[in-house]
């Protein structure tokens, strides 16, 4: 199966899973990172997150949690569709009044928000393995950004249904240091 075919299959599995979740369950998951993961996050670390689409693991509660603990929060930002992804300060995860619609139609920090380099980066995904391989949307934005910022620790956020036995990987694919699901923490990996 090609990566594109696998992406299509994993998108459908994820979508079916999320649609089947009762609203009460969706309201309870991903409110705070698991304790064992917090043990690996230094005080004052800059935390990178993402604005989830309706079927991705939600990250907004993590933004609120880390902001209340005194961390700076950063979200992806693009000047235009073909520009390099960067991260910028997100200071209002409660009302999100510091965000605007970016070139991909997603909310992102305003153009004048200071750029930040996350120490810890929670990343969205379509699929992951127990060893930390990740299959993303296919644009390569996170892989390129992580390759250029090797000091940042990437942590996947996923639904349990996104775990797969293996994934096709290439040299440019950046592995995850851990993966958080509603029921389990995979890793941290070396």
Short mmCIF file of N, CA, C and O in Angstrom, two decimals, residues 73-190:
data_model
loop_
_atom_site.label_atom_id
_atom_site.label_comp_id
_atom_site.label_asym_id
_atom_site.label_seq_id
_atom_site.Cartn_x
_atom_site.Cartn_y
_atom_site.Cartn_z
N UNK A 73 3.24 29.08 24.97
CA UNK A 73 2.60 28.19 24.00
C UNK A 73 2.88 28.73 22.60
O UNK A 73 2.81 29.93 22.36
N UNK A 74 3.17 27.82 21.68
CA UNK A 74 3.42 28.20 20.29
C UNK A 74 2.55 27.33 19.37
O UNK A 74 2.37 26.14 19.62
N UNK A 75 2.04 27.96 18.32
CA UNK A 75 1.28 27.25 17.29
C UNK A 75 1.94 27.47 15.93
O UNK A 75 2.63 28.46 15.73
N UNK A 76 1.70 26.55 14.99
CA UNK A 76 2.25 26.73 13.64
C UNK A 76 1.69 27.98 12.97
O UNK A 76 0.54 28.36 13.20
N UNK A 77 2.53 28.58 12.14
CA UNK A 77 2.12 29.76 11.38
C UNK A 77 2.79 29.69 10.01
O UNK A 77 3.95 29.31 9.89
N UNK A 78 2.02 30.07 8.98
CA UNK A 78 2.51 30.13 7.61
C UNK A 78 2.23 31.52 7.06
O UNK A 78 1.12 32.03 7.23
N UNK A 79 3.19 32.11 6.38
CA UNK A 79 2.95 33.39 5.70
C UNK A 79 2.07 33.17 4.48
O UNK A 79 1.17 33.95 4.19
N UNK A 80 2.35 32.10 3.74
CA UNK A 80 1.55 31.71 2.58
C UNK A 80 1.69 30.21 2.42
O UNK A 80 2.52 29.58 3.10
N UNK A 81 0.92 29.60 1.54
CA UNK A 81 0.89 28.14 1.45
C UNK A 81 2.24 27.51 1.13
O UNK A 81 2.54 26.42 1.59
N UNK A 82 3.06 28.18 0.35
CA UNK A 82 4.35 27.57 -0.02
C UNK A 82 5.50 28.03 0.88
O UNK A 82 6.66 27.75 0.59
N UNK A 83 5.19 28.71 1.97
CA UNK A 83 6.25 29.17 2.88
C UNK A 83 6.58 28.09 3.91
O UNK A 83 5.81 27.14 4.12
N UNK A 84 7.70 28.25 4.55
CA UNK A 84 8.14 27.33 5.59
C UNK A 84 7.30 27.53 6.84
O UNK A 84 7.00 28.65 7.23
N UNK A 85 6.95 26.42 7.49
CA UNK A 85 6.21 26.50 8.74
C UNK A 85 7.12 27.06 9.83
O UNK A 85 8.30 26.71 9.91
N UNK A 86 6.56 27.95 10.63
CA UNK A 86 7.26 28.43 11.81
C UNK A 86 6.27 28.35 12.97
O UNK A 86 5.09 28.05 12.78
N UNK A 87 6.76 28.60 14.17
CA UNK A 87 5.89 28.61 15.35
C UNK A 87 5.91 30.00 15.94
O UNK A 87 6.94 30.68 15.94
N UNK A 88 4.76 30.42 16.45
CA UNK A 88 4.63 31.75 17.03
C UNK A 88 3.80 31.67 18.31
O UNK A 88 2.99 30.75 18.48
N UNK A 89 4.01 32.66 19.16
CA UNK A 89 3.35 32.69 20.47
C UNK A 89 1.83 32.70 20.34
O UNK A 89 1.25 33.46 19.57
N UNK A 90 1.21 31.85 21.15
CA UNK A 90 -0.25 31.77 21.29
C UNK A 90 -0.54 32.04 22.76
O UNK A 90 -0.32 31.19 23.61
N UNK A 91 -0.99 33.24 23.06
CA UNK A 91 -1.14 33.65 24.45
C UNK A 91 -2.56 33.56 24.98
O UNK A 91 -2.81 33.84 26.14
N UNK A 92 -3.52 33.13 24.14
CA UNK A 92 -4.91 33.14 24.55
C UNK A 92 -5.65 31.86 24.16
O UNK A 92 -6.58 31.89 23.34
N UNK A 93 -5.26 30.71 24.73
CA UNK A 93 -5.96 29.48 24.35
C UNK A 93 -7.39 29.39 24.88
O UNK A 93 -8.14 28.51 24.48
N UNK A 94 -7.79 30.30 25.76
CA UNK A 94 -9.15 30.27 26.29
C UNK A 94 -10.15 30.92 25.33
O UNK A 94 -11.21 30.37 25.07
N UNK A 95 -9.84 32.08 24.81
CA UNK A 95 -10.74 32.77 23.88
C UNK A 95 -10.23 32.78 22.45
O UNK A 95 -10.98 33.08 21.52
N UNK A 96 -8.95 32.50 22.26
CA UNK A 96 -8.31 32.43 20.95
C UNK A 96 -8.43 33.74 20.17
O UNK A 96 -8.50 33.74 18.95
N UNK A 97 -8.44 34.87 20.88
CA UNK A 97 -8.53 36.16 20.21
C UNK A 97 -7.21 36.61 19.61
O UNK A 97 -7.15 37.65 18.95
N UNK A 98 -6.15 35.82 19.81
CA UNK A 98 -4.85 36.16 19.23
C UNK A 98 -4.57 35.34 17.97
O UNK A 98 -3.44 35.23 17.54
N UNK A 99 -5.63 34.78 17.38
CA UNK A 99 -5.47 33.94 16.19
C UNK A 99 -6.25 34.52 15.02
O UNK A 99 -7.27 35.18 15.20
N UNK A 100 -5.74 34.25 13.82
CA UNK A 100 -6.39 34.65 12.58
C UNK A 100 -6.34 33.48 11.61
O UNK A 100 -5.57 32.54 11.78
N UNK A 101 -7.15 33.53 10.59
CA UNK A 101 -7.16 32.47 9.58
C UNK A 101 -5.93 32.61 8.70
O UNK A 101 -5.65 33.68 8.16
N UNK A 102 -5.18 31.51 8.59
CA UNK A 102 -3.97 31.50 7.77
C UNK A 102 -4.25 31.01 6.35
O UNK A 102 -5.39 30.75 5.97
N UNK A 103 -3.19 30.85 5.55
CA UNK A 103 -3.35 30.49 4.13
C UNK A 103 -3.94 29.10 3.89
O UNK A 103 -4.42 28.82 2.80
N UNK A 104 -3.92 28.22 4.89
CA UNK A 104 -4.52 26.90 4.73
C UNK A 104 -5.94 26.84 5.29
O UNK A 104 -6.53 25.77 5.41
N UNK A 105 -6.47 28.01 5.71
CA UNK A 105 -7.80 28.05 6.28
C UNK A 105 -7.86 27.67 7.75
O UNK A 105 -8.93 27.50 8.31
N UNK A 106 -6.70 27.53 8.39
CA UNK A 106 -6.62 27.17 9.80
C UNK A 106 -6.28 28.39 10.63
O UNK A 106 -5.59 29.31 10.16
N UNK A 107 -6.73 28.38 11.88
CA UNK A 107 -6.36 29.47 12.77
C UNK A 107 -4.89 29.37 13.13
O UNK A 107 -4.37 28.28 13.39
N UNK A 108 -4.22 30.51 13.15
CA UNK A 108 -2.80 30.58 13.49
C UNK A 108 -2.54 31.92 14.16
O UNK A 108 -3.33 32.85 14.06
N UNK A 109 -1.40 32.07 14.87
CA UNK A 109 -1.08 33.35 15.51
C UNK A 109 -0.97 34.47 14.48
O UNK A 109 -0.59 34.24 13.33
N UNK A 110 -1.31 35.68 14.92
CA UNK A 110 -1.19 36.87 14.07
C UNK A 110 0.23 37.01 13.55
O UNK A 110 1.20 36.54 14.16
N UNK A 111 0.39 37.69 12.43
CA UNK A 111 1.69 37.88 11.80
C UNK A 111 2.68 38.59 12.71
O UNK A 111 3.89 38.38 12.60
N UNK A 112 2.20 39.44 13.63
CA UNK A 112 3.12 40.16 14.51
C UNK A 112 3.41 39.43 15.82
O UNK A 112 4.16 39.93 16.66
N UNK A 113 2.86 38.23 16.02
CA UNK A 113 3.17 37.45 17.21
C UNK A 113 4.63 36.98 17.14
O UNK A 113 5.10 36.59 16.07
N UNK A 114 5.35 37.05 18.27
CA UNK A 114 6.77 36.65 18.24
C UNK A 114 6.95 35.18 17.85
O UNK A 114 6.20 34.32 18.31
N UNK A 115 7.92 34.93 17.01
CA UNK A 115 8.28 33.55 16.66
C UNK A 115 8.93 32.88 17.87
O UNK A 115 9.66 33.53 18.64
N UNK A 116 8.63 31.60 18.05
CA UNK A 116 9.20 30.81 19.14
C UNK A 116 9.68 29.48 18.59
O UNK A 116 9.18 29.00 17.56
N UNK A 117 10.62 28.87 19.29
CA UNK A 117 11.07 27.53 18.95
C UNK A 117 10.68 26.62 20.12
O UNK A 117 11.24 26.73 21.21
N UNK A 118 9.69 25.74 19.90
CA UNK A 118 9.27 24.85 20.98
C UNK A 118 10.37 23.90 21.43
O UNK A 118 11.15 23.40 20.60
N UNK A 119 10.40 23.66 22.73
CA UNK A 119 11.27 22.62 23.29
C UNK A 119 10.57 21.26 23.16
O UNK A 119 11.21 20.24 22.92
N UNK A 120 9.26 21.29 23.39
CA UNK A 120 8.40 20.11 23.25
C UNK A 120 7.36 20.45 22.19
O UNK A 120 6.75 21.51 22.24
N UNK A 121 7.15 19.55 21.24
CA UNK A 121 6.21 19.81 20.16
C UNK A 121 5.22 18.65 20.05
O UNK A 121 5.59 17.54 19.70
N UNK A 122 3.96 18.92 20.42
CA UNK A 122 2.89 17.95 20.23
C UNK A 122 2.44 18.04 18.78
O UNK A 122 2.10 19.11 18.30
N UNK A 123 2.45 16.90 18.09
CA UNK A 123 2.19 16.90 16.65
C UNK A 123 0.96 16.05 16.32
O UNK A 123 0.73 15.01 16.93
N UNK A 124 0.20 16.49 15.32
CA UNK A 124 -0.92 15.68 14.85
C UNK A 124 -0.40 14.57 13.94
O UNK A 124 0.74 14.62 13.48
N UNK A 125 -1.23 13.58 13.69
CA UNK A 125 -0.80 12.48 12.84
C UNK A 125 -2.00 11.71 12.32
O UNK A 125 -3.11 11.84 12.83
N UNK A 126 -1.74 10.90 11.32
CA UNK A 126 -2.75 9.98 10.81
C UNK A 126 -2.53 8.58 11.35
O UNK A 126 -3.48 7.84 11.59
N UNK A 127 -1.27 8.19 11.53
CA UNK A 127 -0.95 6.87 12.06
C UNK A 127 0.37 6.90 12.78
O UNK A 127 1.21 7.76 12.53
N UNK A 128 0.54 5.94 13.71
CA UNK A 128 1.80 5.83 14.44
C UNK A 128 2.03 4.37 14.81
O UNK A 128 1.10 3.56 14.80
N UNK A 129 3.29 4.05 15.11
CA UNK A 129 3.65 2.71 15.56
C UNK A 129 4.10 2.78 17.02
O UNK A 129 4.40 3.85 17.54
N UNK A 130 4.17 1.62 17.66
CA UNK A 130 4.61 1.55 19.05
C UNK A 130 6.05 2.03 19.22
O UNK A 130 6.47 2.39 20.30
N UNK A 131 6.83 2.04 18.13
CA UNK A 131 8.23 2.48 18.22
C UNK A 131 8.42 3.96 17.89
O UNK A 131 9.54 4.45 17.90
N UNK A 132 7.32 4.67 17.57
CA UNK A 132 7.43 6.11 17.34
C UNK A 132 7.47 6.56 15.91
O UNK A 132 7.68 7.75 15.64
N UNK A 133 7.24 5.66 14.95
CA UNK A 133 7.11 6.11 13.56
C UNK A 133 5.78 6.85 13.42
O UNK A 133 4.80 6.51 14.08
N UNK A 134 5.76 7.86 12.55
CA UNK A 134 4.57 8.71 12.38
C UNK A 134 4.28 8.87 10.90
O UNK A 134 5.18 9.06 10.09
N UNK A 135 2.98 8.82 10.57
CA UNK A 135 2.54 9.16 9.23
C UNK A 135 1.68 10.41 9.37
O UNK A 135 0.67 10.41 10.06
N UNK A 136 2.11 11.48 8.72
CA UNK A 136 1.39 12.75 8.77
C UNK A 136 0.51 12.93 7.56
O UNK A 136 0.25 12.00 6.80
N UNK A 137 0.06 14.16 7.35
CA UNK A 137 -0.87 14.48 6.27
C UNK A 137 -0.23 14.40 4.89
O UNK A 137 -0.93 14.34 3.89
N UNK A 138 1.09 14.46 4.82
CA UNK A 138 1.75 14.33 3.52
C UNK A 138 2.43 15.58 3.02
O UNK A 138 3.13 15.55 2.01
N UNK A 139 2.26 16.70 3.71
CA UNK A 139 2.90 17.94 3.28
C UNK A 139 4.36 18.04 3.70
O UNK A 139 5.12 18.84 3.14
N UNK A 140 4.77 17.26 4.69
CA UNK A 140 6.15 17.27 5.15
C UNK A 140 6.53 18.45 6.03
O UNK A 140 7.69 18.60 6.38
N UNK A 141 5.57 19.29 6.40
CA UNK A 141 5.88 20.49 7.18
C UNK A 141 6.55 20.15 8.51
O UNK A 141 7.57 20.74 8.87
N UNK A 142 5.99 19.20 9.24
CA UNK A 142 6.56 18.85 10.55
C UNK A 142 7.90 18.15 10.39
O UNK A 142 8.84 18.43 11.16
N UNK A 143 8.04 17.26 9.42
CA UNK A 143 9.32 16.58 9.21
C UNK A 143 10.42 17.59 8.89
O UNK A 143 11.52 17.51 9.44
N UNK A 144 10.15 18.53 8.00
CA UNK A 144 11.16 19.54 7.66
C UNK A 144 11.49 20.41 8.86
O UNK A 144 12.67 20.70 9.12
N UNK A 145 10.46 20.83 9.60
CA UNK A 145 10.70 21.69 10.75
C UNK A 145 11.52 20.95 11.80
O UNK A 145 12.49 21.49 12.34
N UNK A 146 11.17 19.72 12.09
CA UNK A 146 11.90 18.93 13.11
C UNK A 146 13.33 18.63 12.67
O UNK A 146 14.24 18.62 13.49
N UNK A 147 13.54 18.38 11.38
CA UNK A 147 14.90 18.13 10.89
C UNK A 147 15.78 19.36 11.10
O UNK A 147 16.98 19.23 11.36
N UNK A 148 15.19 20.54 11.01
CA UNK A 148 15.95 21.79 11.20
C UNK A 148 16.07 22.20 12.67
O UNK A 148 16.84 23.09 13.00
N UNK A 149 15.31 21.55 13.55
CA UNK A 149 15.30 21.90 14.98
C UNK A 149 15.44 20.62 15.81
O UNK A 149 14.49 20.18 16.48
N UNK A 150 16.62 20.04 15.75
CA UNK A 150 16.85 18.73 16.35
C UNK A 150 16.77 18.73 17.88
O UNK A 150 16.66 17.67 18.48
N UNK A 151 16.79 19.89 18.51
CA UNK A 151 16.67 19.96 19.97
C UNK A 151 15.24 19.86 20.46
O UNK A 151 15.00 19.71 21.66
N UNK A 152 14.28 19.93 19.56
CA UNK A 152 12.87 19.85 19.93
C UNK A 152 12.45 18.39 20.03
O UNK A 152 12.78 17.57 19.18
N UNK A 153 11.69 18.08 21.09
CA UNK A 153 11.20 16.71 21.30
C UNK A 153 9.77 16.59 20.77
O UNK A 153 8.86 17.16 21.35
N UNK A 154 9.55 15.82 19.68
CA UNK A 154 8.20 15.67 19.13
C UNK A 154 7.42 14.56 19.84
O UNK A 154 7.91 13.46 20.04
N UNK A 155 6.18 14.89 20.21
CA UNK A 155 5.29 13.94 20.88
C UNK A 155 3.99 13.90 20.08
O UNK A 155 3.35 14.92 19.87
N UNK A 156 3.60 12.72 19.66
CA UNK A 156 2.37 12.57 18.90
C UNK A 156 1.15 12.58 19.80
O UNK A 156 1.21 12.16 20.96
N UNK A 157 0.05 13.09 19.28
CA UNK A 157 -1.25 13.01 19.94
C UNK A 157 -2.17 12.28 18.98
O UNK A 157 -2.28 12.66 17.81
N UNK A 158 -2.83 11.23 19.47
CA UNK A 158 -3.60 10.38 18.56
C UNK A 158 -4.74 9.68 19.29
O UNK A 158 -4.72 9.54 20.52
N UNK A 159 -5.69 9.24 18.52
CA UNK A 159 -6.72 8.33 19.02
C UNK A 159 -6.12 6.93 19.01
O UNK A 159 -5.24 6.62 18.21
N UNK A 160 -6.61 6.06 19.88
CA UNK A 160 -6.09 4.70 19.95
C UNK A 160 -6.19 3.97 18.62
O UNK A 160 -5.32 3.17 18.28
N UNK A 161 -7.23 4.26 17.82
CA UNK A 161 -7.43 3.58 16.55
C UNK A 161 -6.34 3.91 15.53
O UNK A 161 -6.25 3.26 14.48
N UNK A 162 -5.50 4.91 15.81
CA UNK A 162 -4.48 5.31 14.85
C UNK A 162 -3.18 4.51 15.00
O UNK A 162 -2.28 4.64 14.17
N UNK A 163 -3.12 3.66 16.01
CA UNK A 163 -1.96 2.77 16.17
C UNK A 163 -1.98 1.74 15.06
O UNK A 163 -3.01 1.12 14.78
N UNK A 164 -0.85 1.57 14.40
CA UNK A 164 -0.72 0.58 13.34
C UNK A 164 0.57 -0.21 13.57
O UNK A 164 1.50 0.28 14.20
N UNK A 165 0.59 -1.43 13.07
CA UNK A 165 1.74 -2.31 13.32
C UNK A 165 3.03 -1.76 12.72
O UNK A 165 4.08 -1.79 13.34
N UNK A 166 2.94 -1.28 11.49
CA UNK A 166 4.12 -0.69 10.86
C UNK A 166 3.70 0.35 9.84
O UNK A 166 2.56 0.35 9.38
N UNK A 167 4.62 1.21 9.51
CA UNK A 167 4.39 2.28 8.54
C UNK A 167 5.57 2.35 7.59
O UNK A 167 6.71 2.13 8.01
N UNK A 168 5.32 2.68 6.34
CA UNK A 168 6.45 2.91 5.44
C UNK A 168 7.15 4.20 5.84
O UNK A 168 6.51 5.23 6.05
N UNK A 169 8.44 4.13 6.02
CA UNK A 169 9.19 5.33 6.41
C UNK A 169 10.29 5.59 5.39
O UNK A 169 10.75 4.67 4.71
N UNK A 170 10.68 6.86 5.32
CA UNK A 170 11.77 7.27 4.46
C UNK A 170 12.79 8.01 5.31
O UNK A 170 12.51 8.38 6.46
N UNK A 171 13.94 8.28 4.75
CA UNK A 171 15.03 8.90 5.51
C UNK A 171 14.63 10.25 6.10
O UNK A 171 15.10 10.62 7.17
N UNK A 172 13.76 11.00 5.44
CA UNK A 172 13.39 12.33 5.92
C UNK A 172 12.32 12.29 7.02
O UNK A 172 12.06 13.31 7.66
N UNK A 173 11.69 11.13 7.25
CA UNK A 173 10.64 11.03 8.27
C UNK A 173 11.25 11.14 9.67
O UNK A 173 12.19 10.42 10.00
N UNK A 174 10.71 12.03 10.46
CA UNK A 174 11.22 12.28 11.80
C UNK A 174 10.41 11.46 12.82
O UNK A 174 9.20 11.60 12.91
N UNK A 175 11.11 10.60 13.60
CA UNK A 175 10.40 9.78 14.58
C UNK A 175 9.94 10.60 15.78
O UNK A 175 10.48 11.67 16.07
N UNK A 176 8.93 10.08 16.47
CA UNK A 176 8.41 10.72 17.67
C UNK A 176 9.16 10.23 18.90
O UNK A 176 9.72 9.13 18.90
N UNK A 177 9.16 11.03 19.94
CA UNK A 177 9.78 10.64 21.21
C UNK A 177 8.77 9.97 22.14
O UNK A 177 9.14 9.31 23.10
N UNK A 178 7.48 10.17 21.87
CA UNK A 178 6.39 9.54 22.63
C UNK A 178 5.10 9.78 21.87
O UNK A 178 5.04 10.63 20.96
N UNK A 179 4.06 9.04 22.23
CA UNK A 179 2.73 9.24 21.67
C UNK A 179 1.72 9.13 22.81
O UNK A 179 1.78 8.19 23.60
N UNK A 180 0.81 10.10 22.88
CA UNK A 180 -0.25 10.11 23.88
C UNK A 180 -1.56 9.77 23.18
O UNK A 180 -1.89 10.36 22.15
N UNK A 181 -2.30 8.80 23.74
CA UNK A 181 -3.66 8.50 23.29
C UNK A 181 -4.58 8.65 24.50
O UNK A 181 -4.09 8.83 25.63
N UNK A 182 -5.89 8.56 24.33
CA UNK A 182 -6.78 8.67 25.49
C UNK A 182 -6.56 7.59 26.54
O UNK A 182 -6.92 7.79 27.69
N UNK A 183 -5.96 6.46 26.16
CA UNK A 183 -5.82 5.36 27.12
C UNK A 183 -4.38 4.98 27.46
O UNK A 183 -4.16 4.18 28.35
N UNK A 184 -3.41 5.56 26.76
CA UNK A 184 -2.04 5.06 26.93
C UNK A 184 -1.00 6.10 26.54
O UNK A 184 -1.25 6.96 25.70
N UNK A 185 0.17 5.95 27.14
CA UNK A 185 1.35 6.72 26.74
C UNK A 185 2.35 5.71 26.16
O UNK A 185 2.76 4.77 26.85
N UNK A 186 2.70 5.91 24.90
CA UNK A 186 3.72 5.09 24.26
C UNK A 186 5.03 5.85 24.38
O UNK A 186 5.12 7.00 23.99
N UNK A 187 6.06 5.19 24.92
CA UNK A 187 7.34 5.87 25.10
C UNK A 187 7.45 6.36 26.53
O UNK A 187 6.71 5.93 27.39
N UNK A 188 8.35 7.26 26.81
CA UNK A 188 9.21 7.94 25.84
C UNK A 188 10.25 7.02 25.23
O UNK A 188 10.76 6.12 25.87
N UNK A 189 10.52 7.29 23.95
CA UNK A 189 11.50 6.54 23.20
C UNK A 189 12.84 7.28 23.28
O UNK A 189 12.87 8.47 23.49
N UNK A 190 13.89 6.55 23.06
CA UNK A 190 15.23 7.15 23.11
C UNK A 190 15.40 8.21 22.06
O UNK A 190 14.76 8.27 21.08
#
